[in-house]
Tab-separated table of N, CA and C in Angstrom:
chain	number	residue	atom	x	y	z
A	146	MET	N	-8.875	4.608	7.396
A	146	MET	CA	-7.777	3.877	6.764
A	146	MET	C	-8.029	3.875	5.256
A	147	ASP	N	-7.035	4.302	4.491
A	147	ASP	CA	-7.242	4.301	3.047
A	147	ASP	C	-7.153	2.878	2.506
A	148	ILE	N	-7.611	2.698	1.292
A	148	ILE	CA	-7.770	1.366	0.719
A	148	ILE	C	-6.437	0.634	0.571
A	149	ASP	N	-5.357	1.371	0.238
A	149	ASP	CA	-4.058	0.716	0.076
A	149	ASP	C	-3.548	0.161	1.401
A	150	LYS	N	-3.723	0.922	2.476
A	150	LYS	CA	-3.298	0.456	3.801
A	150	LYS	C	-4.170	-0.706	4.251
A	151	LEU	N	-5.444	-0.632	3.928
A	151	LEU	CA	-6.380	-1.693	4.277
A	151	LEU	C	-5.966	-3.007	3.610
A	152	ILE	N	-5.686	-2.947	2.320
A	152	ILE	CA	-5.270	-4.143	1.576
A	152	ILE	C	-3.937	-4.669	2.100
A	153	ALA	N	-3.011	-3.758	2.383
A	153	ALA	CA	-1.704	-4.169	2.900
A	153	ALA	C	-1.854	-4.918	4.225
A	154	ARG	N	-2.718	-4.420	5.099
A	154	ARG	CA	-2.911	-5.066	6.396
A	154	ARG	C	-3.599	-6.419	6.234
A	155	ILE	N	-4.575	-6.502	5.353
A	155	ILE	CA	-5.237	-7.787	5.090
A	155	ILE	C	-4.218	-8.795	4.584
A	156	ASN	N	-3.382	-8.375	3.649
A	156	ASN	CA	-2.365	-9.270	3.090
A	156	ASN	C	-1.351	-9.690	4.155
A	157	GLU	N	-0.967	-8.754	5.001
A	157	GLU	CA	-0.030	-9.058	6.080
A	157	GLU	C	-0.606	-10.128	7.009
A	158	LEU	N	-1.865	-9.958	7.377
A	158	LEU	CA	-2.506	-10.943	8.253
A	158	LEU	C	-2.683	-12.289	7.549
A	159	SER	N	-2.954	-12.262	6.261
A	159	SER	CA	-3.115	-13.512	5.519
A	159	SER	C	-1.789	-14.276	5.440
A	160	ARG	N	-0.699	-13.542	5.192
A	160	ARG	CA	0.619	-14.191	5.157
A	160	ARG	C	0.960	-14.785	6.524
A	161	LYS	N	0.685	-14.038	7.571
A	161	LYS	CA	0.968	-14.521	8.920
A	161	LYS	C	0.140	-15.765	9.224
A	162	ASN	N	-1.102	-15.774	8.774
A	162	ASN	CA	-1.977	-16.920	9.006
A	162	ASN	C	-1.415	-18.172	8.344
A	163	LYS	N	-0.828	-18.019	7.168
A	163	LYS	CA	-0.269	-19.169	6.450
A	163	LYS	C	1.009	-19.687	7.095
A	164	THR	N	1.740	-18.813	7.777
A	164	THR	CA	3.027	-19.239	8.347
A	164	THR	C	2.900	-19.671	9.804
A	165	VAL	N	2.511	-18.769	10.689
A	165	VAL	CA	2.496	-19.087	12.120
A	165	VAL	C	1.100	-19.115	12.715
A	166	GLY	N	0.120	-18.658	11.986
A	166	GLY	CA	-1.245	-18.618	12.499
A	166	GLY	C	-1.556	-17.280	13.138
A	167	LEU	N	-2.829	-17.051	13.378
A	167	LEU	CA	-3.290	-15.789	13.949
A	167	LEU	C	-3.879	-16.010	15.330
A	168	THR	N	-3.773	-14.988	16.156
A	168	THR	CA	-4.456	-15.019	17.445
A	168	THR	C	-5.936	-14.757	17.184
A	169	ASP	N	-6.748	-14.959	18.186
A	169	ASP	CA	-8.188	-14.696	18.044
A	169	ASP	C	-8.425	-13.227	17.703
A	170	GLU	N	-7.648	-12.344	18.328
A	170	GLU	CA	-7.794	-10.907	18.070
A	170	GLU	C	-7.414	-10.560	16.624
A	171	GLU	N	-6.354	-11.174	16.125
A	171	GLU	CA	-5.928	-10.916	14.745
A	171	GLU	C	-6.933	-11.486	13.748
A	172	THR	N	-7.504	-12.631	14.067
A	172	THR	CA	-8.528	-13.218	13.197
A	172	THR	C	-9.734	-12.294	13.115
A	173	LYS	N	-10.128	-11.761	14.249
A	173	LYS	CA	-11.266	-10.836	14.283
A	173	LYS	C	-10.937	-9.576	13.485
A	174	GLU	N	-9.719	-9.048	13.656
A	174	GLU	CA	-9.307	-7.862	12.899
A	174	GLU	C	-9.330	-8.138	11.401
A	175	ARG	N	-8.784	-9.288	10.997
A	175	ARG	CA	-8.754	-9.653	9.579
A	175	ARG	C	-10.169	-9.728	9.004
A	176	ASP	N	-11.074	-10.346	9.744
A	176	ASP	CA	-12.457	-10.470	9.274
A	176	ASP	C	-13.123	-9.099	9.132
A	177	GLU	N	-12.870	-8.211	10.103
A	177	GLU	CA	-13.440	-6.860	10.037
A	177	GLU	C	-12.866	-6.069	8.861
A	178	LEU	N	-11.557	-6.207	8.630
A	178	LEU	CA	-10.925	-5.503	7.511
A	178	LEU	C	-11.445	-6.018	6.174
A	179	ARG	N	-11.617	-7.322	6.078
A	179	ARG	CA	-12.165	-7.909	4.845
A	179	ARG	C	-13.576	-7.385	4.584
A	180	GLN	N	-14.375	-7.296	5.649
A	180	GLN	CA	-15.742	-6.798	5.490
A	180	GLN	C	-15.739	-5.340	5.052
A	181	ARG	N	-14.855	-4.524	5.630
A	181	ARG	CA	-14.736	-3.122	5.219
A	181	ARG	C	-14.336	-3.024	3.754
A	182	TYR	N	-13.397	-3.886	3.335
A	182	TYR	CA	-12.965	-3.888	1.939
A	182	TYR	C	-14.131	-4.257	1.020
A	183	LEU	N	-14.861	-5.284	1.377
A	183	LEU	CA	-15.995	-5.711	0.548
A	183	LEU	C	-17.074	-4.634	0.481
A	184	ASN	N	-17.363	-3.995	1.595
A	184	ASN	CA	-18.359	-2.921	1.606
A	184	ASN	C	-17.918	-1.772	0.716
A	185	ASN	N	-16.634	-1.438	0.774
A	185	ASN	CA	-16.094	-0.379	-0.070
A	185	ASN	C	-16.203	-0.768	-1.544
A	186	PHE	N	-15.839	-2.007	-1.855
A	186	PHE	CA	-15.908	-2.498	-3.228
A	186	PHE	C	-17.342	-2.448	-3.753
A	187	LYS	N	-18.279	-2.927	-2.957
A	187	LYS	CA	-19.690	-2.934	-3.358
A	187	LYS	C	-20.206	-1.513	-3.592
A	188	SER	N	-19.833	-0.612	-2.720
A	188	SER	CA	-20.266	0.776	-2.849
A	188	SER	C	-19.729	1.407	-4.129
A	189	ASN	N	-18.444	1.198	-4.388
A	189	ASN	CA	-17.847	1.746	-5.612
A	189	ASN	C	-18.462	1.128	-6.861
A	190	PHE	N	-18.702	-0.162	-6.812
A	190	PHE	CA	-19.290	-0.844	-7.960
A	190	PHE	C	-20.710	-0.342	-8.220
A	191	LYS	N	-21.469	-0.150	-7.156
A	191	LYS	CA	-22.831	0.373	-7.299
A	191	LYS	C	-22.801	1.771	-7.910
A	192	GLN	N	-21.865	2.610	-7.485
A	192	GLN	CA	-21.743	3.948	-8.060
A	192	GLN	C	-21.447	3.878	-9.551
A	193	GLN	N	-20.576	2.956	-9.935
A	193	GLN	CA	-20.268	2.797	-11.351
A	193	GLN	C	-21.497	2.367	-12.134
A	194	LEU	N	-22.235	1.415	-11.590
A	194	LEU	CA	-23.431	0.950	-12.278
A	194	LEU	C	-24.480	2.053	-12.375
A	195	ASP	N	-24.615	2.835	-11.317
A	195	ASP	CA	-25.595	3.914	-11.311
A	195	ASP	C	-25.248	5.015	-12.304
A	196	SER	N	-23.976	5.146	-12.643
A	196	SER	CA	-23.571	6.215	-13.553
A	196	SER	C	-23.637	5.808	-15.025
A	197	ILE	N	-23.971	4.553	-15.299
A	197	ILE	CA	-24.055	4.081	-16.682
A	197	ILE	C	-25.286	4.680	-17.346
A	198	LYS	N	-25.074	5.196	-18.533
A	198	LYS	CA	-26.181	5.702	-19.334
A	198	LYS	C	-26.276	4.844	-20.584
A	199	TYR	N	-27.471	4.411	-20.853
A	199	TYR	CA	-27.683	3.554	-22.005
A	199	TYR	C	-27.872	4.413	-23.251
A	200	VAL	N	-27.248	4.000	-24.324
A	200	VAL	CA	-27.324	4.739	-25.580
A	200	VAL	C	-28.771	4.779	-26.068
A	201	GLU	N	-29.493	3.683	-25.908
A	201	GLU	CA	-30.875	3.636	-26.370
A	201	GLU	C	-31.722	4.684	-25.650
A	202	ASP	N	-31.507	4.864	-24.364
A	202	ASP	CA	-32.268	5.847	-23.593
A	202	ASP	C	-31.985	7.262	-24.090
A	203	GLU	N	-30.737	7.548	-24.372
A	203	GLU	CA	-30.384	8.872	-24.852
A	203	GLU	C	-30.964	9.130	-26.256
A	204	GLU	N	-30.964	8.092	-27.092
A	204	GLU	CA	-31.533	8.232	-28.431
A	204	GLU	C	-33.030	8.486	-28.345
A	205	ASP	N	-33.713	7.797	-27.441
A	205	ASP	CA	-35.147	7.963	-27.274
A	205	ASP	C	-35.475	9.394	-26.803
A	206	ASN	N	-34.637	9.938	-25.958
A	206	ASN	CA	-34.867	11.302	-25.461
A	206	ASN	C	-34.627	12.360	-26.536
A	207	ASN	N	-33.796	12.035	-27.488
A	207	ASN	CA	-33.461	13.011	-28.538
A	207	ASN	C	-34.431	12.972	-29.722
A	208	ILE	N	-35.245	11.934	-29.792
A	208	ILE	CA	-36.198	11.815	-30.889
A	208	ILE	C	-37.383	12.748	-30.602
A	209	LYS	N	-37.728	13.550	-31.605
A	209	LYS	CA	-38.875	14.458	-31.457
A	209	LYS	C	-40.105	13.782	-32.033
A	210	HIS	N	-41.165	13.820	-31.302
A	210	HIS	CA	-42.415	13.184	-31.745
A	210	HIS	C	-43.334	14.194	-32.327
């Protein structure tokens, strides 16, 4: 499931929960979808952090001793 469909389904279940409530099965689905979203978010964020290069490190590598 792509991220847009995942978010849409989470939002759909959240709206339903506010109006008529969720069945036990829908609650379980919502919790699983939220966890998948969070895992995806954490993974993407970690990739971004891992790709950061510090200017000081690059300057140190370019200095000839």
